[in-house]
Amino acid sequence: MLNIALPKGRLGDKVYNLLASVGYDCKSIYDDNRKLVFENEELGVRYLLVKPSDVAIYVEHNAADIGIVGKDILLEYEPDVYELLDLKLGKCRMAVAAKSDYVEDQNRTLRVATKFVNIAKEHYAGMNRDIDIIKLNGSVELAPILGLADVIIDLVESGNTIRENNLKVVDEFKQISARLIANKSSYVFKKEEISQMVDSLRIVV
Ligand code: PRP
């Protein structure tokens, strides 16, 4: 049985449809219930629905053999897993954004609100810029509006959240998309099943 950690939500739905299209369907996943584990015994796949930011944790600790995770999470947490394939889904950019009337002042410490502390540190590391990082867990766009931060570092997909909150993108510095990852020992012991799936997916992406 191949255990697949699928991110709950928008990205997970897209990824499940992709996997189903190449033969790894599990119809019961559409049942309207609170179950988190779905199995297709015949095909030998078991889907585990997990929070997107937890996918890499399940895979790294061998609770799942493979998983689908945003490149943002891989860059931020650097889990000890194999990155097998860019699924070209959930494409977005990691960006710096600020209030639309924001003017940069190099002489002041820059207050940066973000969910991605390590990415933010790395981004400013080479710029010789003093920063204070304010770690948030969501709705990051509120921070500049309320004066909690000067800028944010966050994902921008359609740009709607930025626009609707009167912010502007100051800099886009990383392209992000969903990646198929594997646990290192599963990649050895379940190599045949994993390779078969990767080969099928490679054709459609
Ligand atoms: C993400 C991201 C942005 C938004 C970008 O937030 O952090 O806020 O989506 O998408 P857009 O450019 O298409 O508007 P998410 O919906 O995951 O919620 P969160 O604020 O709770 O992190």
PDB file of C-alpha atoms and ligand atoms in Angstrom:
ATOM      1  CA  MET A   1       0.000   0.000   0.000  1.00  0.00           C
ATOM      2  CA  LEU A   2       1.347   3.417  -0.990  1.00  0.00           C
ATOM      3  CA  ASN A   3       0.473   6.064   1.613  1.00  0.00           C
ATOM      4  CA  ILE A   4      -0.004   9.465   0.017  1.00  0.00           C
ATOM      5  CA  ALA A   5      -0.215  12.659   2.104  1.00  0.00           C
ATOM      6  CA  LEU A   6      -2.538  14.990   0.240  1.00  0.00           C
ATOM      7  CA  PRO A   7      -2.885  18.649   1.272  1.00  0.00           C
ATOM      8  CA  LYS A   8      -6.464  19.472   2.273  1.00  0.00           C
ATOM      9  CA  GLY A   9      -8.048  22.281   0.276  1.00  0.00           C
ATOM     10  CA  ARG A  10      -7.716  23.857  -3.172  1.00  0.00           C
ATOM     11  CA  LEU A  11      -4.317  22.396  -4.037  1.00  0.00           C
ATOM     12  CA  GLY A  12      -5.234  18.951  -2.741  1.00  0.00           C
ATOM     13  CA  ASP A  13      -8.349  18.833  -4.935  1.00  0.00           C
ATOM     14  CA  LYS A  14      -6.299  19.700  -8.031  1.00  0.00           C
ATOM     15  CA  VAL A  15      -3.611  17.179  -7.166  1.00  0.00           C
ATOM     16  CA  TYR A  16      -6.134  14.427  -6.433  1.00  0.00           C
ATOM     17  CA  ASN A  17      -7.758  15.020  -9.836  1.00  0.00           C
ATOM     18  CA  LEU A  18      -4.332  14.787 -11.458  1.00  0.00           C
ATOM     19  CA  LEU A  19      -3.551  11.512  -9.665  1.00  0.00           C
ATOM     20  CA  ALA A  20      -6.995  10.116 -10.497  1.00  0.00           C
ATOM     21  CA  SER A  21      -6.448  11.012 -14.165  1.00  0.00           C
ATOM     22  CA  VAL A  22      -3.369   8.800 -14.294  1.00  0.00           C
ATOM     23  CA  GLY A  23      -5.073   5.845 -12.620  1.00  0.00           C
ATOM     24  CA  TYR A  24      -4.852   6.443  -8.866  1.00  0.00           C
ATOM     25  CA  ASP A  25      -8.476   7.254  -8.135  1.00  0.00           C
ATOM     26  CA  CYS A  26     -10.245   6.672  -4.861  1.00  0.00           C
ATOM     27  CA  LYS A  27     -13.887   7.630  -5.381  1.00  0.00           C
ATOM     28  CA  SER A  28     -14.795   7.632  -1.676  1.00  0.00           C
ATOM     29  CA  ILE A  29     -12.641  10.756  -1.265  1.00  0.00           C
ATOM     30  CA  TYR A  30     -15.632  12.739  -2.595  1.00  0.00           C
ATOM     31  CA  ASP A  31     -17.894  11.464   0.221  1.00  0.00           C
ATOM     32  CA  ASP A  32     -19.162  14.333   2.273  1.00  0.00           C
ATOM     33  CA  ASN A  33     -17.782  13.352   5.659  1.00  0.00           C
ATOM     34  CA  ARG A  34     -15.004  14.127   8.141  1.00  0.00           C
ATOM     35  CA  LYS A  35     -12.856  11.093   7.355  1.00  0.00           C
ATOM     36  CA  LEU A  36      -9.151  11.740   6.845  1.00  0.00           C
ATOM     37  CA  VAL A  37      -8.078   8.371   5.405  1.00  0.00           C
ATOM     38  CA  PHE A  38      -9.337   6.994   2.093  1.00  0.00           C
ATOM     39  CA  GLU A  39      -8.226   3.732   0.587  1.00  0.00           C
ATOM     40  CA  ASN A  40      -8.434   2.030  -2.778  1.00  0.00           C
ATOM     41  CA  GLU A  41      -7.327  -1.471  -1.870  1.00  0.00           C
ATOM     42  CA  GLU A  42      -7.438  -2.699  -5.443  1.00  0.00           C
ATOM     43  CA  LEU A  43      -5.028  -0.005  -6.641  1.00  0.00           C
ATOM     44  CA  GLY A  44      -2.934  -0.180  -3.477  1.00  0.00           C
ATOM     45  CA  VAL A  45      -3.233   3.512  -2.589  1.00  0.00           C
ATOM     46  CA  ARG A  46      -4.221   5.151   0.665  1.00  0.00           C
ATOM     47  CA  TYR A  47      -4.801   8.913   0.752  1.00  0.00           C
ATOM     48  CA  LEU A  48      -4.227  10.814   3.986  1.00  0.00           C
ATOM     49  CA  LEU A  49      -5.751  14.283   4.106  1.00  0.00           C
ATOM     50  CA  VAL A  50      -3.442  16.572   6.053  1.00  0.00           C
ATOM     51  CA  LYS A  51      -2.942  20.279   6.597  1.00  0.00           C
ATOM     52  CA  PRO A  52      -0.821  21.584   3.679  1.00  0.00           C
ATOM     53  CA  SER A  53       1.976  22.784   5.969  1.00  0.00           C
ATOM     54  CA  ASP A  54       2.120  19.335   7.656  1.00  0.00           C
ATOM     55  CA  VAL A  55       2.552  17.191   4.522  1.00  0.00           C
ATOM     56  CA  ALA A  56       6.351  17.255   4.671  1.00  0.00           C
ATOM     57  CA  ILE A  57       6.299  16.315   8.382  1.00  0.00           C
ATOM     58  CA  TYR A  58       4.257  13.155   7.668  1.00  0.00           C
ATOM     59  CA  VAL A  59       6.564  12.222   4.799  1.00  0.00           C
ATOM     60  CA  GLU A  60       9.825  12.970   6.615  1.00  0.00           C
ATOM     61  CA  HIS A  61       8.741  10.824   9.586  1.00  0.00           C
ATOM     62  CA  ASN A  62       7.552   7.970   7.369  1.00  0.00           C
ATOM     63  CA  ALA A  63       3.885   8.298   8.333  1.00  0.00           C
ATOM     64  CA  ALA A  64       3.347   8.718   4.583  1.00  0.00           C
ATOM     65  CA  ASP A  65       5.494   7.347   1.746  1.00  0.00           C
ATOM     66  CA  ILE A  66       4.946  10.249  -0.573  1.00  0.00           C
ATOM     67  CA  GLY A  67       3.212  13.612  -0.432  1.00  0.00           C
ATOM     68  CA  ILE A  68       2.378  16.731  -2.330  1.00  0.00           C
ATOM     69  CA  VAL A  69       3.650  19.971  -0.898  1.00  0.00           C
ATOM     70  CA  GLY A  70       4.269  23.549  -1.990  1.00  0.00           C
ATOM     71  CA  LYS A  71       7.854  24.508  -2.764  1.00  0.00           C
ATOM     72  CA  ASP A  72       7.392  27.315  -0.196  1.00  0.00           C
ATOM     73  CA  ILE A  73       7.184  24.728   2.595  1.00  0.00           C
ATOM     74  CA  LEU A  74      10.279  22.903   1.305  1.00  0.00           C
ATOM     75  CA  LEU A  75      12.264  26.161   1.202  1.00  0.00           C
ATOM     76  CA  GLU A  76      11.085  27.240   4.647  1.00  0.00           C
ATOM     77  CA  TYR A  77      11.523  23.985   6.600  1.00  0.00           C
ATOM     78  CA  GLU A  78      14.067  22.053   4.485  1.00  0.00           C
ATOM     79  CA  PRO A  79      12.629  18.630   5.433  1.00  0.00           C
ATOM     80  CA  ASP A  80      14.854  15.600   4.895  1.00  0.00           C
ATOM     81  CA  VAL A  81      12.894  14.116   1.968  1.00  0.00           C
ATOM     82  CA  TYR A  82      13.424  13.530  -1.744  1.00  0.00           C
ATOM     83  CA  GLU A  83      11.853  16.054  -4.102  1.00  0.00           C
ATOM     84  CA  LEU A  84      10.805  13.949  -7.084  1.00  0.00           C
ATOM     85  CA  LEU A  85       8.728  16.046  -9.429  1.00  0.00           C
ATOM     86  CA  ASP A  86       7.422  19.556 -10.093  1.00  0.00           C
ATOM     87  CA  LEU A  87       3.677  19.038 -10.624  1.00  0.00           C
ATOM     88  CA  LYS A  88       3.314  22.542 -12.137  1.00  0.00           C
ATOM     89  CA  LEU A  89       0.138  23.084 -10.093  1.00  0.00           C
ATOM     90  CA  GLY A  90      -0.616  25.717  -7.456  1.00  0.00           C
ATOM     91  CA  LYS A  91       1.733  28.115  -9.178  1.00  0.00           C
ATOM     92  CA  CYS A  92       2.377  31.353  -7.319  1.00  0.00           C
ATOM     93  CA  ARG A  93       5.172  33.743  -6.354  1.00  0.00           C
ATOM     94  CA  MET A  94       6.877  34.551  -3.071  1.00  0.00           C
ATOM     95  CA  ALA A  95       6.730  38.313  -2.857  1.00  0.00           C
ATOM     96  CA  VAL A  96       7.458  41.358  -0.734  1.00  0.00           C
ATOM     97  CA  ALA A  97       4.420  43.636  -0.510  1.00  0.00           C
ATOM     98  CA  ALA A  98       3.654  46.895   1.248  1.00  0.00           C
ATOM     99  CA  LYS A  99       0.949  49.558   1.522  1.00  0.00           C
ATOM    100  CA  SER A 100       0.417  51.260  -1.829  1.00  0.00           C
ATOM    101  CA  ASP A 101       1.903  54.539  -0.515  1.00  0.00           C
ATOM    102  CA  TYR A 102       4.881  52.858   1.169  1.00  0.00           C
ATOM    103  CA  VAL A 103       8.277  54.493   0.624  1.00  0.00           C
ATOM    104  CA  GLU A 104      11.380  52.555   1.595  1.00  0.00           C
ATOM    105  CA  ASP A 105      13.697  54.182   4.191  1.00  0.00           C
ATOM    106  CA  GLN A 106      17.059  52.382   4.212  1.00  0.00           C
ATOM    107  CA  ASN A 107      18.053  53.997   7.516  1.00  0.00           C
ATOM    108  CA  ARG A 108      15.261  52.404   9.536  1.00  0.00           C
ATOM    109  CA  THR A 109      14.981  48.796  10.664  1.00  0.00           C
ATOM    110  CA  LEU A 110      12.513  47.127   8.335  1.00  0.00           C
ATOM    111  CA  ARG A 111       9.633  45.347  10.067  1.00  0.00           C
ATOM    112  CA  VAL A 112       8.693  42.256   8.061  1.00  0.00           C
ATOM    113  CA  ALA A 113       5.556  40.224   8.828  1.00  0.00           C
ATOM    114  CA  THR A 114       5.441  36.715   7.414  1.00  0.00           C
ATOM    115  CA  LYS A 115       4.593  33.049   7.849  1.00  0.00           C
ATOM    116  CA  PHE A 116       7.970  32.279   6.236  1.00  0.00           C
ATOM    117  CA  VAL A 117      10.609  33.337   8.757  1.00  0.00           C
ATOM    118  CA  ASN A 118      13.538  31.463   7.211  1.00  0.00           C
ATOM    119  CA  ILE A 119      12.740  32.544   3.664  1.00  0.00           C
ATOM    120  CA  ALA A 120      12.474  36.147   4.871  1.00  0.00           C
ATOM    121  CA  LYS A 121      15.813  35.965   6.731  1.00  0.00           C
ATOM    122  CA  GLU A 122      17.532  34.513   3.695  1.00  0.00           C
ATOM    123  CA  HIS A 123      15.991  37.082   1.389  1.00  0.00           C
ATOM    124  CA  TYR A 124      17.370  40.019   3.364  1.00  0.00           C
ATOM    125  CA  ALA A 125      20.621  38.333   4.401  1.00  0.00           C
ATOM    126  CA  GLY A 126      22.580  39.484   1.386  1.00  0.00           C
ATOM    127  CA  MET A 127      21.164  43.007   1.377  1.00  0.00           C
ATOM    128  CA  ASN A 128      22.882  44.414   4.438  1.00  0.00           C
ATOM    129  CA  ARG A 129      19.474  45.502   5.761  1.00  0.00           C
ATOM    130  CA  ASP A 130      18.438  45.496   9.429  1.00  0.00           C
ATOM    131  CA  ILE A 131      15.134  43.673   9.814  1.00  0.00           C
ATOM    132  CA  ASP A 132      12.749  42.651  12.567  1.00  0.00           C
ATOM    133  CA  ILE A 133      10.643  39.639  11.709  1.00  0.00           C
ATOM    134  CA  ILE A 134       7.096  39.340  13.019  1.00  0.00           C
ATOM    135  CA  LYS A 135       5.899  35.760  12.660  1.00  0.00           C
ATOM    136  CA  LEU A 136       2.222  35.434  11.782  1.00  0.00           C
ATOM    137  CA  ASN A 137       0.155  32.377  10.903  1.00  0.00           C
ATOM    138  CA  GLY A 138      -2.247  33.822   8.347  1.00  0.00           C
ATOM    139  CA  SER A 139      -4.019  36.944   7.066  1.00  0.00           C
ATOM    140  CA  VAL A 140      -0.555  38.457   6.813  1.00  0.00           C
ATOM    141  CA  GLU A 141      -1.857  41.255   4.583  1.00  0.00           C
ATOM    142  CA  LEU A 142      -3.405  42.879   7.665  1.00  0.00           C
ATOM    143  CA  ALA A 143      -0.004  43.666   9.179  1.00  0.00           C
ATOM    144  CA  PRO A 144       0.971  46.702   7.038  1.00  0.00           C
ATOM    145  CA  ILE A 145      -2.591  48.021   7.118  1.00  0.00           C
ATOM    146  CA  LEU A 146      -2.593  48.106  10.913  1.00  0.00           C
ATOM    147  CA  GLY A 147       0.980  49.376  11.211  1.00  0.00           C
ATOM    148  CA  LEU A 148       2.274  46.113  12.662  1.00  0.00           C
ATOM    149  CA  ALA A 149       4.861  45.834   9.875  1.00  0.00           C
ATOM    150  CA  ASP A 150       6.307  47.867   7.005  1.00  0.00           C
ATOM    151  CA  VAL A 151       6.237  44.999   4.534  1.00  0.00           C
ATOM    152  CA  ILE A 152       5.074  41.400   4.293  1.00  0.00           C
ATOM    153  CA  ILE A 153       6.633  38.384   2.643  1.00  0.00           C
ATOM    154  CA  ASP A 154       3.893  36.108   1.417  1.00  0.00           C
ATOM    155  CA  LEU A 155       2.558  34.084  -1.486  1.00  0.00           C
ATOM    156  CA  VAL A 156       0.805  35.889  -4.308  1.00  0.00           C
ATOM    157  CA  GLU A 157      -1.291  33.816  -6.658  1.00  0.00           C
ATOM    158  CA  SER A 158      -4.040  35.822  -8.403  1.00  0.00           C
ATOM    159  CA  GLY A 159      -3.001  39.040  -6.657  1.00  0.00           C
ATOM    160  CA  ASN A 160      -6.560  39.565  -5.396  1.00  0.00           C
ATOM    161  CA  THR A 161      -5.683  39.610  -1.691  1.00  0.00           C
ATOM    162  CA  ILE A 162      -2.975  42.221  -2.300  1.00  0.00           C
ATOM    163  CA  ARG A 163      -5.236  44.390  -4.477  1.00  0.00           C
ATOM    164  CA  GLU A 164      -8.310  44.175  -2.289  1.00  0.00           C
ATOM    165  CA  ASN A 165      -6.314  45.309   0.724  1.00  0.00           C
ATOM    166  CA  ASN A 166      -4.696  48.265  -1.059  1.00  0.00           C
ATOM    167  CA  LEU A 167      -1.218  46.794  -1.004  1.00  0.00           C
ATOM    168  CA  LYS A 168       1.369  46.664  -3.796  1.00  0.00           C
ATOM    169  CA  VAL A 169       3.979  44.083  -4.709  1.00  0.00           C
ATOM    170  CA  VAL A 170       7.439  45.557  -4.175  1.00  0.00           C
ATOM    171  CA  ASP A 171       9.466  42.540  -5.262  1.00  0.00           C
ATOM    172  CA  GLU A 172       8.806  38.986  -6.447  1.00  0.00           C
ATOM    173  CA  PHE A 173      11.720  36.705  -5.769  1.00  0.00           C
ATOM    174  CA  LYS A 174      10.729  33.008  -5.975  1.00  0.00           C
ATOM    175  CA  GLN A 175       8.491  30.966  -8.240  1.00  0.00           C
ATOM    176  CA  ILE A 176       6.492  28.399  -6.246  1.00  0.00           C
ATOM    177  CA  SER A 177       4.570  25.286  -7.328  1.00  0.00           C
ATOM    178  CA  ALA A 178       3.488  21.923  -5.914  1.00  0.00           C
ATOM    179  CA  ARG A 179       6.140  19.199  -5.640  1.00  0.00           C
ATOM    180  CA  LEU A 180       5.878  15.450  -5.225  1.00  0.00           C
ATOM    181  CA  ILE A 181       8.102  14.372  -2.345  1.00  0.00           C
ATOM    182  CA  ALA A 182       9.067  10.947  -0.982  1.00  0.00           C
ATOM    183  CA  ASN A 183      10.271   9.541   2.289  1.00  0.00           C
ATOM    184  CA  LYS A 184      13.885   8.432   1.845  1.00  0.00           C
ATOM    185  CA  SER A 185      13.436   4.840   3.006  1.00  0.00           C
ATOM    186  CA  SER A 186      10.093   4.415   1.196  1.00  0.00           C
ATOM    187  CA  TYR A 187      11.908   5.508  -1.942  1.00  0.00           C
ATOM    188  CA  VAL A 188      14.141   2.461  -1.521  1.00  0.00           C
ATOM    189  CA  PHE A 189      11.603  -0.095  -0.262  1.00  0.00           C
ATOM    190  CA  LYS A 190       8.671   0.971  -2.449  1.00  0.00           C
ATOM    191  CA  LYS A 191      10.760   2.090  -5.392  1.00  0.00           C
ATOM    192  CA  GLU A 192       8.715   0.228  -7.985  1.00  0.00           C
ATOM    193  CA  GLU A 193       5.331   1.694  -6.962  1.00  0.00           C
ATOM    194  CA  ILE A 194       6.759   5.191  -6.532  1.00  0.00           C
ATOM    195  CA  SER A 195       8.614   5.150  -9.856  1.00  0.00           C
ATOM    196  CA  GLN A 196       5.505   3.936 -11.636  1.00  0.00           C
ATOM    197  CA  MET A 197       3.508   6.852 -10.258  1.00  0.00           C
ATOM    198  CA  VAL A 198       6.255   9.389 -11.036  1.00  0.00           C
ATOM    199  CA  ASP A 199       6.519   8.098 -14.619  1.00  0.00           C
ATOM    200  CA  SER A 200       2.748   8.378 -15.158  1.00  0.00           C
ATOM    201  CA  LEU A 201       2.680  11.882 -13.684  1.00  0.00           C
ATOM    202  CA  ARG A 202       5.710  13.023 -15.671  1.00  0.00           C
ATOM    203  CA  ILE A 203       3.800  12.345 -18.890  1.00  0.00           C
ATOM    204  CA  VAL A 204       0.852  14.572 -17.930  1.00  0.00           C
ATOM    205  CA  VAL A 205       2.750  17.443 -16.323  1.00  0.00           C
TER     206      VAL A 205
HETATM  207  C1  PRP B   1      -2.641  32.685   0.700  1.00  0.00           C
HETATM  208  C2  PRP B   1      -1.514  33.700   0.796  1.00  0.00           C
HETATM  209  C3  PRP B   1      -2.207  34.988   0.425  1.00  0.00           C
HETATM  210  C4  PRP B   1      -3.224  34.532  -0.597  1.00  0.00           C
HETATM  211  C5  PRP B   1      -2.710  34.815  -1.988  1.00  0.00           C
HETATM  212  O1  PRP B   1      -3.380  32.751   1.859  1.00  0.00           O
HETATM  213  O2  PRP B   1      -0.940  33.725   2.095  1.00  0.00           O
HETATM  214  O3  PRP B   1      -2.820  35.577   1.534  1.00  0.00           O
HETATM  215  O4  PRP B   1      -3.402  33.110  -0.432  1.00  0.00           O
HETATM  216  O5  PRP B   1      -3.645  34.444  -2.983  1.00  0.00           O
HETATM  217  P1  PRP B   1      -4.175  35.482  -4.067  1.00  0.00           P
HETATM  218  O6  PRP B   1      -2.986  36.220  -4.632  1.00  0.00           O
HETATM  219  O7  PRP B   1      -4.816  34.590  -5.112  1.00  0.00           O
HETATM  220  O8  PRP B   1      -5.160  36.387  -3.407  1.00  0.00           O
HETATM  221  P2  PRP B   1      -4.404  31.607   2.303  1.00  0.00           P
HETATM  222  O9  PRP B   1      -5.628  31.662   1.447  1.00  0.00           O
HETATM  223  O10 PRP B   1      -3.694  30.298   2.299  1.00  0.00           O
HETATM  224  O11 PRP B   1      -4.823  32.027   3.755  1.00  0.00           O
HETATM  225  P3  PRP B   1      -4.002  32.602   5.004  1.00  0.00           P
HETATM  226  O12 PRP B   1      -4.023  34.097   4.875  1.00  0.00           O
HETATM  227  O13 PRP B   1      -4.763  32.149   6.194  1.00  0.00           O
HETATM  228  O14 PRP B   1      -2.604  32.054   4.970  1.00  0.00           O
END
